[in-house]
Amino acid sequence: MITIRNVSFHIGGNPILNNVSLDIPEGGITALIGPNGAGKSTLLSFMARLRPLEQGSISYAGKDVSTTPTAELAKTLSILTQENSVMSRITVRDLLMFGRYPYHQGRPTPVDLAIVENALSEFKLDSFAHRYLTELSGGQRQRAMIAMVFCQSTDYVLLDEPLNNLDMYHARALMQLLQRLTREHKRTTVVVLHDINQAAAYADHVIAMKNGQVAMTGTPNDIFTAENIKDLFDMDVDVLDYQGKKLVVHHV
């Protein structure tokens, strides 16, 4: 379980996160949703120790994120941020092997090689494994970055808007793959999503944020009602039941 207690963060006196406390269940996909500026990505950055906590605590299965040694934390959690800076002259295969660095420390073993080859296949990257990132489309680079995160083989995976740059087909394919890999490898995946229908279709648990606070938590069926969407996004929608999932109709 990921335990977050009393996390607050301010910029210039303005509250970005306001006393956030929640428990993220072990296993499955948890989606963080909410309007722009709700604090979703900021919370994820604190969860990954990309920022030092101003107030509060975050722990993974009892490991305090602020005090756990970096080498140990790198084997506990992995993250994909919205802004990823990697060397442009690196091949897809080498990028994925970089995800294994906490284990091989520059000397890849057969186990590391096998994990990379499997990820190339799972994420359909085989055909351009030897190409440089600069030679790929935005969507292909995004898939490669997510594959690198999964090569890290951590129990906890944090993804900040992983569907950026992906078309409809590849967005659905990626969410299906994330769902399968999360279940098969018994991982806990936390993902920031702006497409609430993707959250409704693939998340096991949903955390809705607004104005730097947790507005509501629950299953997709709990969260995705017309009333809740109105409260979160200040817009009227229809919510349909389709093949056992909620479908939010908001474009008409």
PDB file of C-alpha atoms in Angstrom:
ATOM      1  CA  MET A   1       0.000   0.000   0.000  1.00  0.00           C
ATOM      2  CA  ILE A   2       1.096   3.566  -0.685  1.00  0.00           C
ATOM      3  CA  THR A   3       0.377   5.690   2.377  1.00  0.00           C
ATOM      4  CA  ILE A   4       0.226   9.476   2.019  1.00  0.00           C
ATOM      5  CA  ARG A   5      -0.277  11.597   5.102  1.00  0.00           C
ATOM      6  CA  ASN A   6      -0.772  15.365   5.461  1.00  0.00           C
ATOM      7  CA  VAL A   7       1.181  16.360   2.341  1.00  0.00           C
ATOM      8  CA  SER A   8       1.065  20.088   1.618  1.00  0.00           C
ATOM      9  CA  PHE A   9       2.976  22.231  -0.855  1.00  0.00           C
ATOM     10  CA  HIS A  10       2.906  25.957  -1.570  1.00  0.00           C
ATOM     11  CA  ILE A  11       4.399  28.173  -4.272  1.00  0.00           C
ATOM     12  CA  GLY A  12       4.612  31.841  -3.401  1.00  0.00           C
ATOM     13  CA  GLY A  13       2.090  31.372  -0.633  1.00  0.00           C
ATOM     14  CA  ASN A  14      -0.387  29.709  -2.984  1.00  0.00           C
ATOM     15  CA  PRO A  15      -1.450  26.178  -1.955  1.00  0.00           C
ATOM     16  CA  ILE A  16      -0.766  23.593  -4.663  1.00  0.00           C
ATOM     17  CA  LEU A  17      -1.425  20.607  -2.379  1.00  0.00           C
ATOM     18  CA  ASN A  18      -3.494  21.109   0.739  1.00  0.00           C
ATOM     19  CA  ASN A  19      -3.106  18.506   3.494  1.00  0.00           C
ATOM     20  CA  VAL A  20      -3.471  15.477   1.199  1.00  0.00           C
ATOM     21  CA  SER A  21      -3.949  12.148   2.981  1.00  0.00           C
ATOM     22  CA  LEU A  22      -4.917   8.910   1.270  1.00  0.00           C
ATOM     23  CA  ASP A  23      -4.160   5.204   0.956  1.00  0.00           C
ATOM     24  CA  ILE A  24      -3.531   3.771  -2.508  1.00  0.00           C
ATOM     25  CA  PRO A  25      -4.389   0.065  -2.488  1.00  0.00           C
ATOM     26  CA  GLU A  26      -1.837  -2.604  -3.281  1.00  0.00           C
ATOM     27  CA  GLY A  27      -2.083  -4.066  -6.775  1.00  0.00           C
ATOM     28  CA  GLY A  28      -4.000  -2.978  -9.848  1.00  0.00           C
ATOM     29  CA  ILE A  29      -4.234   0.385 -11.583  1.00  0.00           C
ATOM     30  CA  THR A  30      -5.097   3.524  -9.657  1.00  0.00           C
ATOM     31  CA  ALA A  31      -6.015   6.521 -11.832  1.00  0.00           C
ATOM     32  CA  LEU A  32      -5.491  10.095 -10.680  1.00  0.00           C
ATOM     33  CA  ILE A  33      -8.028  12.355 -12.394  1.00  0.00           C
ATOM     34  CA  GLY A  34      -9.167  15.951 -12.068  1.00  0.00           C
ATOM     35  CA  PRO A  35      -9.073  19.322 -13.821  1.00  0.00           C
ATOM     36  CA  ASN A  36      -5.869  21.108 -14.817  1.00  0.00           C
ATOM     37  CA  GLY A  37      -4.109  22.525 -11.774  1.00  0.00           C
ATOM     38  CA  ALA A  38      -5.696  20.035  -9.384  1.00  0.00           C
ATOM     39  CA  GLY A  39      -2.266  18.911  -8.116  1.00  0.00           C
ATOM     40  CA  LYS A  40      -2.127  15.440  -9.710  1.00  0.00           C
ATOM     41  CA  SER A  41       1.332  15.705 -11.284  1.00  0.00           C
ATOM     42  CA  THR A  42       2.704  17.570  -8.279  1.00  0.00           C
ATOM     43  CA  LEU A  43       1.546  14.798  -5.958  1.00  0.00           C
ATOM     44  CA  LEU A  44       3.107  12.186  -8.246  1.00  0.00           C
ATOM     45  CA  SER A  45       6.432  14.055  -8.174  1.00  0.00           C
ATOM     46  CA  PHE A  46       6.457  13.927  -4.360  1.00  0.00           C
ATOM     47  CA  MET A  47       5.553  10.237  -4.471  1.00  0.00           C
ATOM     48  CA  ALA A  48       8.642   9.644  -6.639  1.00  0.00           C
ATOM     49  CA  ARG A  49      10.892  11.878  -4.485  1.00  0.00           C
ATOM     50  CA  LEU A  50      11.519  14.198  -7.404  1.00  0.00           C
ATOM     51  CA  ARG A  51      10.809  17.016  -4.940  1.00  0.00           C
ATOM     52  CA  PRO A  52      11.610  17.105  -1.217  1.00  0.00           C
ATOM     53  CA  LEU A  53       8.518  17.064   0.962  1.00  0.00           C
ATOM     54  CA  GLU A  54       7.681  20.358   2.654  1.00  0.00           C
ATOM     55  CA  GLN A  55       5.179  18.720   4.982  1.00  0.00           C
ATOM     56  CA  GLY A  56       3.796  15.253   5.562  1.00  0.00           C
ATOM     57  CA  SER A  57       4.995  11.755   4.709  1.00  0.00           C
ATOM     58  CA  ILE A  58       4.769   9.166   1.936  1.00  0.00           C
ATOM     59  CA  SER A  59       5.613   5.489   2.316  1.00  0.00           C
ATOM     60  CA  TYR A  60       5.561   2.360   0.163  1.00  0.00           C
ATOM     61  CA  ALA A  61       4.751  -0.801   2.088  1.00  0.00           C
ATOM     62  CA  GLY A  62       6.219   0.885   5.164  1.00  0.00           C
ATOM     63  CA  LYS A  63       9.304   2.355   3.418  1.00  0.00           C
ATOM     64  CA  ASP A  64       9.474   6.111   3.974  1.00  0.00           C
ATOM     65  CA  VAL A  65      10.204   7.729   0.615  1.00  0.00           C
ATOM     66  CA  SER A  66      12.221  10.524   2.260  1.00  0.00           C
ATOM     67  CA  THR A  67      14.659   8.270   4.109  1.00  0.00           C
ATOM     68  CA  THR A  68      14.960   5.187   1.878  1.00  0.00           C
ATOM     69  CA  PRO A  69      18.399   5.034   0.178  1.00  0.00           C
ATOM     70  CA  THR A  70      18.299   5.962  -3.509  1.00  0.00           C
ATOM     71  CA  ALA A  71      19.615   2.589  -4.684  1.00  0.00           C
ATOM     72  CA  GLU A  72      16.891   0.783  -2.757  1.00  0.00           C
ATOM     73  CA  LEU A  73      14.180   3.221  -3.870  1.00  0.00           C
ATOM     74  CA  ALA A  74      15.143   2.648  -7.526  1.00  0.00           C
ATOM     75  CA  LYS A  75      14.262  -1.015  -7.055  1.00  0.00           C
ATOM     76  CA  THR A  76      10.979  -0.120  -5.328  1.00  0.00           C
ATOM     77  CA  LEU A  77       9.396   2.469  -7.609  1.00  0.00           C
ATOM     78  CA  SER A  78       9.804   3.795 -11.137  1.00  0.00           C
ATOM     79  CA  ILE A  79       8.319   6.882 -12.752  1.00  0.00           C
ATOM     80  CA  LEU A  80       7.572   8.370 -16.150  1.00  0.00           C
ATOM     81  CA  THR A  81       7.203  12.152 -15.949  1.00  0.00           C
ATOM     82  CA  GLN A  82       5.681  14.469 -18.534  1.00  0.00           C
ATOM     83  CA  GLU A  83       9.079  16.040 -19.236  1.00  0.00           C
ATOM     84  CA  ASN A  84      11.661  13.388 -20.018  1.00  0.00           C
ATOM     85  CA  SER A  85      15.206  14.451 -20.823  1.00  0.00           C
ATOM     86  CA  VAL A  86      17.283  11.634 -22.291  1.00  0.00           C
ATOM     87  CA  MET A  87      20.281  11.663 -24.551  1.00  0.00           C
ATOM     88  CA  SER A  88      18.992  11.935 -28.095  1.00  0.00           C
ATOM     89  CA  ARG A  89      21.755   9.736 -29.533  1.00  0.00           C
ATOM     90  CA  ILE A  90      20.636   6.628 -27.722  1.00  0.00           C
ATOM     91  CA  THR A  91      18.948   3.655 -29.310  1.00  0.00           C
ATOM     92  CA  VAL A  92      15.674   2.207 -28.125  1.00  0.00           C
ATOM     93  CA  ARG A  93      17.401  -0.973 -26.946  1.00  0.00           C
ATOM     94  CA  ASP A  94      19.996   1.013 -24.964  1.00  0.00           C
ATOM     95  CA  LEU A  95      17.246   3.152 -23.445  1.00  0.00           C
ATOM     96  CA  LEU A  96      15.469   0.066 -22.157  1.00  0.00           C
ATOM     97  CA  MET A  97      18.742  -1.312 -20.800  1.00  0.00           C
ATOM     98  CA  PHE A  98      19.169   1.988 -18.944  1.00  0.00           C
ATOM     99  CA  GLY A  99      16.008   1.015 -17.038  1.00  0.00           C
ATOM    100  CA  ARG A 100      17.904  -2.001 -15.746  1.00  0.00           C
ATOM    101  CA  TYR A 101      20.811   0.087 -14.397  1.00  0.00           C
ATOM    102  CA  PRO A 102      19.789  -0.219 -10.708  1.00  0.00           C
ATOM    103  CA  TYR A 103      20.457  -3.948 -11.086  1.00  0.00           C
ATOM    104  CA  HIS A 104      23.378  -4.337 -13.492  1.00  0.00           C
ATOM    105  CA  GLN A 105      25.335  -1.160 -12.584  1.00  0.00           C
ATOM    106  CA  GLY A 106      26.806  -1.011 -16.091  1.00  0.00           C
ATOM    107  CA  ARG A 107      27.394  -4.753 -16.486  1.00  0.00           C
ATOM    108  CA  PRO A 108      24.224  -6.306 -17.954  1.00  0.00           C
ATOM    109  CA  THR A 109      23.606  -9.955 -17.176  1.00  0.00           C
ATOM    110  CA  PRO A 110      21.612 -12.482 -19.232  1.00  0.00           C
ATOM    111  CA  VAL A 111      18.642 -11.699 -16.988  1.00  0.00           C
ATOM    112  CA  ASP A 112      18.839  -8.001 -17.904  1.00  0.00           C
ATOM    113  CA  LEU A 113      19.127  -8.834 -21.608  1.00  0.00           C
ATOM    114  CA  ALA A 114      16.109 -11.132 -21.423  1.00  0.00           C
ATOM    115  CA  ILE A 115      13.982  -8.494 -19.676  1.00  0.00           C
ATOM    116  CA  VAL A 116      14.861  -5.915 -22.332  1.00  0.00           C
ATOM    117  CA  GLU A 117      14.100  -8.302 -25.185  1.00  0.00           C
ATOM    118  CA  ASN A 118      10.760  -9.156 -23.620  1.00  0.00           C
ATOM    119  CA  ALA A 119       9.875  -5.464 -23.233  1.00  0.00           C
ATOM    120  CA  LEU A 120      10.800  -4.759 -26.852  1.00  0.00           C
ATOM    121  CA  SER A 121       8.321  -7.450 -27.848  1.00  0.00           C
ATOM    122  CA  GLU A 122       5.577  -6.516 -25.364  1.00  0.00           C
ATOM    123  CA  PHE A 123       5.621  -2.836 -26.362  1.00  0.00           C
ATOM    124  CA  LYS A 124       6.008  -3.637 -30.079  1.00  0.00           C
ATOM    125  CA  LEU A 125       9.368  -1.900 -30.326  1.00  0.00           C
ATOM    126  CA  ASP A 126      11.270  -4.757 -31.984  1.00  0.00           C
ATOM    127  CA  SER A 127      11.286  -3.240 -35.457  1.00  0.00           C
ATOM    128  CA  PHE A 128      13.115  -0.094 -34.367  1.00  0.00           C
ATOM    129  CA  ALA A 129      15.152  -1.402 -31.434  1.00  0.00           C
ATOM    130  CA  HIS A 130      18.368  -0.163 -33.096  1.00  0.00           C
ATOM    131  CA  ARG A 131      17.013   3.247 -34.095  1.00  0.00           C
ATOM    132  CA  TYR A 132      17.849   6.434 -32.234  1.00  0.00           C
ATOM    133  CA  LEU A 133      15.133   8.204 -30.257  1.00  0.00           C
ATOM    134  CA  THR A 134      15.507  11.239 -32.529  1.00  0.00           C
ATOM    135  CA  GLU A 135      14.389   9.065 -35.439  1.00  0.00           C
ATOM    136  CA  LEU A 136      11.102   8.100 -33.812  1.00  0.00           C
ATOM    137  CA  SER A 137       7.708   9.774 -33.801  1.00  0.00           C
ATOM    138  CA  GLY A 138       6.426  11.308 -30.574  1.00  0.00           C
ATOM    139  CA  GLY A 139       4.164   8.328 -29.972  1.00  0.00           C
ATOM    140  CA  GLN A 140       6.951   5.819 -30.571  1.00  0.00           C
ATOM    141  CA  ARG A 141       9.253   7.677 -28.165  1.00  0.00           C
ATOM    142  CA  GLN A 142       6.497   7.664 -25.556  1.00  0.00           C
ATOM    143  CA  ARG A 143       6.079   3.890 -25.843  1.00  0.00           C
ATOM    144  CA  ALA A 144       9.850   3.451 -25.544  1.00  0.00           C
ATOM    145  CA  MET A 145       9.960   5.569 -22.384  1.00  0.00           C
ATOM    146  CA  ILE A 146       7.151   3.558 -20.787  1.00  0.00           C
ATOM    147  CA  ALA A 147       8.905   0.322 -21.750  1.00  0.00           C
ATOM    148  CA  MET A 148      12.048   1.585 -20.020  1.00  0.00           C
ATOM    149  CA  VAL A 149      10.030   2.209 -16.842  1.00  0.00           C
ATOM    150  CA  PHE A 150       8.672  -1.345 -16.919  1.00  0.00           C
ATOM    151  CA  CYS A 151      12.177  -2.733 -17.470  1.00  0.00           C
ATOM    152  CA  GLN A 152      13.026  -1.351 -14.030  1.00  0.00           C
ATOM    153  CA  SER A 153      10.922  -4.215 -12.601  1.00  0.00           C
ATOM    154  CA  THR A 154       9.641  -2.301  -9.586  1.00  0.00           C
ATOM    155  CA  ASP A 155       6.624  -3.180  -7.465  1.00  0.00           C
ATOM    156  CA  TYR A 156       5.307   0.375  -7.886  1.00  0.00           C
ATOM    157  CA  VAL A 157       5.008   2.167 -11.242  1.00  0.00           C
ATOM    158  CA  LEU A 158       4.106   5.865 -11.499  1.00  0.00           C
ATOM    159  CA  LEU A 159       3.046   7.242 -14.893  1.00  0.00           C
ATOM    160  CA  ASP A 160       2.269  10.910 -15.507  1.00  0.00           C
ATOM    161  CA  GLU A 161      -0.027  11.251 -18.529  1.00  0.00           C
ATOM    162  CA  PRO A 162       1.420   8.269 -20.436  1.00  0.00           C
ATOM    163  CA  LEU A 163      -1.116   8.683 -23.258  1.00  0.00           C
ATOM    164  CA  ASN A 164       0.447  11.952 -24.432  1.00  0.00           C
ATOM    165  CA  ASN A 165       1.295  11.833 -28.156  1.00  0.00           C
ATOM    166  CA  LEU A 166      -0.614   8.588 -28.669  1.00  0.00           C
ATOM    167  CA  ASP A 167      -3.427   8.209 -31.168  1.00  0.00           C
ATOM    168  CA  MET A 168      -6.671   6.440 -30.294  1.00  0.00           C
ATOM    169  CA  TYR A 169      -5.446   3.010 -31.358  1.00  0.00           C
ATOM    170  CA  HIS A 170      -2.131   3.174 -29.499  1.00  0.00           C
ATOM    171  CA  ALA A 171      -3.710   4.759 -26.402  1.00  0.00           C
ATOM    172  CA  ARG A 172      -6.140   1.861 -26.083  1.00  0.00           C
ATOM    173  CA  ALA A 173      -3.432  -0.696 -26.832  1.00  0.00           C
ATOM    174  CA  LEU A 174      -1.165   0.830 -24.186  1.00  0.00           C
ATOM    175  CA  MET A 175      -3.867   0.845 -21.509  1.00  0.00           C
ATOM    176  CA  GLN A 176      -4.693  -2.779 -22.290  1.00  0.00           C
ATOM    177  CA  LEU A 177      -0.997  -3.660 -22.017  1.00  0.00           C
ATOM    178  CA  LEU A 178      -0.583  -1.735 -18.744  1.00  0.00           C
ATOM    179  CA  GLN A 179      -3.594  -3.541 -17.317  1.00  0.00           C
ATOM    180  CA  ARG A 180      -2.253  -6.952 -18.338  1.00  0.00           C
ATOM    181  CA  LEU A 181       1.327  -6.330 -17.146  1.00  0.00           C
ATOM    182  CA  THR A 182       0.103  -4.867 -13.859  1.00  0.00           C
ATOM    183  CA  ARG A 183      -1.990  -7.955 -13.190  1.00  0.00           C
ATOM    184  CA  GLU A 184       0.516 -10.539 -14.446  1.00  0.00           C
ATOM    185  CA  HIS A 185       3.423  -9.099 -12.465  1.00  0.00           C
ATOM    186  CA  LYS A 186       1.294  -8.125  -9.455  1.00  0.00           C
ATOM    187  CA  ARG A 187       2.390  -4.497  -9.611  1.00  0.00           C
ATOM    188  CA  THR A 188       0.788  -1.343  -8.295  1.00  0.00           C
ATOM    189  CA  THR A 189       0.447   1.198 -11.100  1.00  0.00           C
ATOM    190  CA  VAL A 190      -0.535   4.812 -10.423  1.00  0.00           C
ATOM    191  CA  VAL A 191      -1.352   6.792 -13.546  1.00  0.00           C
ATOM    192  CA  VAL A 192      -2.383  10.402 -14.134  1.00  0.00           C
ATOM    193  CA  LEU A 193      -5.034  10.452 -16.856  1.00  0.00           C
ATOM    194  CA  HIS A 194      -6.910  13.302 -18.511  1.00  0.00           C
ATOM    195  CA  ASP A 195      -9.060  10.930 -20.559  1.00  0.00           C
ATOM    196  CA  ILE A 196     -11.634   9.943 -17.967  1.00  0.00           C
ATOM    197  CA  ASN A 197     -13.079   7.242 -20.212  1.00  0.00           C
ATOM    198  CA  GLN A 198      -9.698   5.489 -20.232  1.00  0.00           C
ATOM    199  CA  ALA A 199      -9.768   5.664 -16.434  1.00  0.00           C
ATOM    200  CA  ALA A 200     -13.312   4.302 -16.385  1.00  0.00           C
ATOM    201  CA  ALA A 201     -12.355   1.427 -18.677  1.00  0.00           C
ATOM    202  CA  TYR A 202      -9.045   0.304 -17.178  1.00  0.00           C
ATOM    203  CA  ALA A 203      -8.606   1.572 -13.616  1.00  0.00           C
ATOM    204  CA  ASP A 204      -9.379  -0.569 -10.585  1.00  0.00           C
ATOM    205  CA  HIS A 205      -9.389   2.439  -8.272  1.00  0.00           C
ATOM    206  CA  VAL A 206      -9.866   6.170  -8.921  1.00  0.00           C
ATOM    207  CA  ILE A 207      -8.656   9.195  -6.978  1.00  0.00           C
ATOM    208  CA  ALA A 208     -10.285  12.474  -8.038  1.00  0.00           C
ATOM    209  CA  MET A 209      -8.492  15.706  -7.128  1.00  0.00           C
ATOM    210  CA  LYS A 210      -9.564  19.337  -7.241  1.00  0.00           C
ATOM    211  CA  ASN A 211      -7.892  22.504  -5.935  1.00  0.00           C
ATOM    212  CA  GLY A 212      -5.003  20.596  -4.414  1.00  0.00           C
ATOM    213  CA  GLN A 213      -7.180  18.262  -2.386  1.00  0.00           C
ATOM    214  CA  VAL A 214      -8.615  14.771  -2.720  1.00  0.00           C
ATOM    215  CA  ALA A 215     -12.237  15.288  -3.710  1.00  0.00           C
ATOM    216  CA  MET A 216     -13.310  11.645  -3.807  1.00  0.00           C
ATOM    217  CA  THR A 217     -11.959   8.105  -4.082  1.00  0.00           C
ATOM    218  CA  GLY A 218     -13.517   4.799  -5.081  1.00  0.00           C
ATOM    219  CA  THR A 219     -14.101   2.387  -7.905  1.00  0.00           C
ATOM    220  CA  PRO A 220     -14.833   3.714 -11.414  1.00  0.00           C
ATOM    221  CA  ASN A 221     -18.511   2.901 -10.879  1.00  0.00           C
ATOM    222  CA  ASP A 222     -18.463   4.953  -7.685  1.00  0.00           C
ATOM    223  CA  ILE A 223     -16.703   7.960  -9.181  1.00  0.00           C
ATOM    224  CA  PHE A 224     -18.075   8.257 -12.698  1.00  0.00           C
ATOM    225  CA  THR A 225     -21.538   9.654 -12.176  1.00  0.00           C
ATOM    226  CA  ALA A 226     -22.986  12.766 -13.792  1.00  0.00           C
ATOM    227  CA  GLU A 227     -23.116  14.494 -10.406  1.00  0.00           C
ATOM    228  CA  ASN A 228     -19.478  13.767  -9.573  1.00  0.00           C
ATOM    229  CA  ILE A 229     -18.235  14.879 -12.995  1.00  0.00           C
ATOM    230  CA  LYS A 230     -20.217  18.108 -12.598  1.00  0.00           C
ATOM    231  CA  ASP A 231     -18.576  18.705  -9.210  1.00  0.00           C
ATOM    232  CA  LEU A 232     -15.090  18.008 -10.555  1.00  0.00           C
ATOM    233  CA  PHE A 233     -15.133  19.693 -13.958  1.00  0.00           C
ATOM    234  CA  ASP A 234     -18.100  22.070 -13.688  1.00  0.00           C
ATOM    235  CA  MET A 235     -19.762  20.683 -16.796  1.00  0.00           C
ATOM    236  CA  ASP A 236     -22.872  18.684 -17.542  1.00  0.00           C
ATOM    237  CA  VAL A 237     -22.359  15.204 -18.971  1.00  0.00           C
ATOM    238  CA  ASP A 238     -24.243  12.006 -19.582  1.00  0.00           C
ATOM    239  CA  VAL A 239     -22.864   8.799 -18.077  1.00  0.00           C
ATOM    240  CA  LEU A 240     -23.827   5.587 -19.819  1.00  0.00           C
ATOM    241  CA  ASP A 241     -23.344   1.958 -18.877  1.00  0.00           C
ATOM    242  CA  TYR A 242     -21.588   0.150 -21.722  1.00  0.00           C
ATOM    243  CA  GLN A 243     -20.395  -3.459 -21.484  1.00  0.00           C
ATOM    244  CA  GLY A 244     -20.186  -3.204 -17.709  1.00  0.00           C
ATOM    245  CA  LYS A 245     -18.135   0.018 -17.775  1.00  0.00           C
ATOM    246  CA  LYS A 246     -19.018   3.671 -17.392  1.00  0.00           C
ATOM    247  CA  LEU A 247     -18.873   5.834 -20.503  1.00  0.00           C
ATOM    248  CA  VAL A 248     -18.848   9.604 -20.013  1.00  0.00           C
ATOM    249  CA  VAL A 249     -20.413  11.505 -22.916  1.00  0.00           C
ATOM    250  CA  HIS A 250     -19.182  15.085 -22.732  1.00  0.00           C
ATOM    251  CA  HIS A 251     -18.709  16.324 -26.280  1.00  0.00           C
ATOM    252  CA  VAL A 252     -22.348  17.094 -27.163  1.00  0.00           C
TER     253      VAL A 252
END
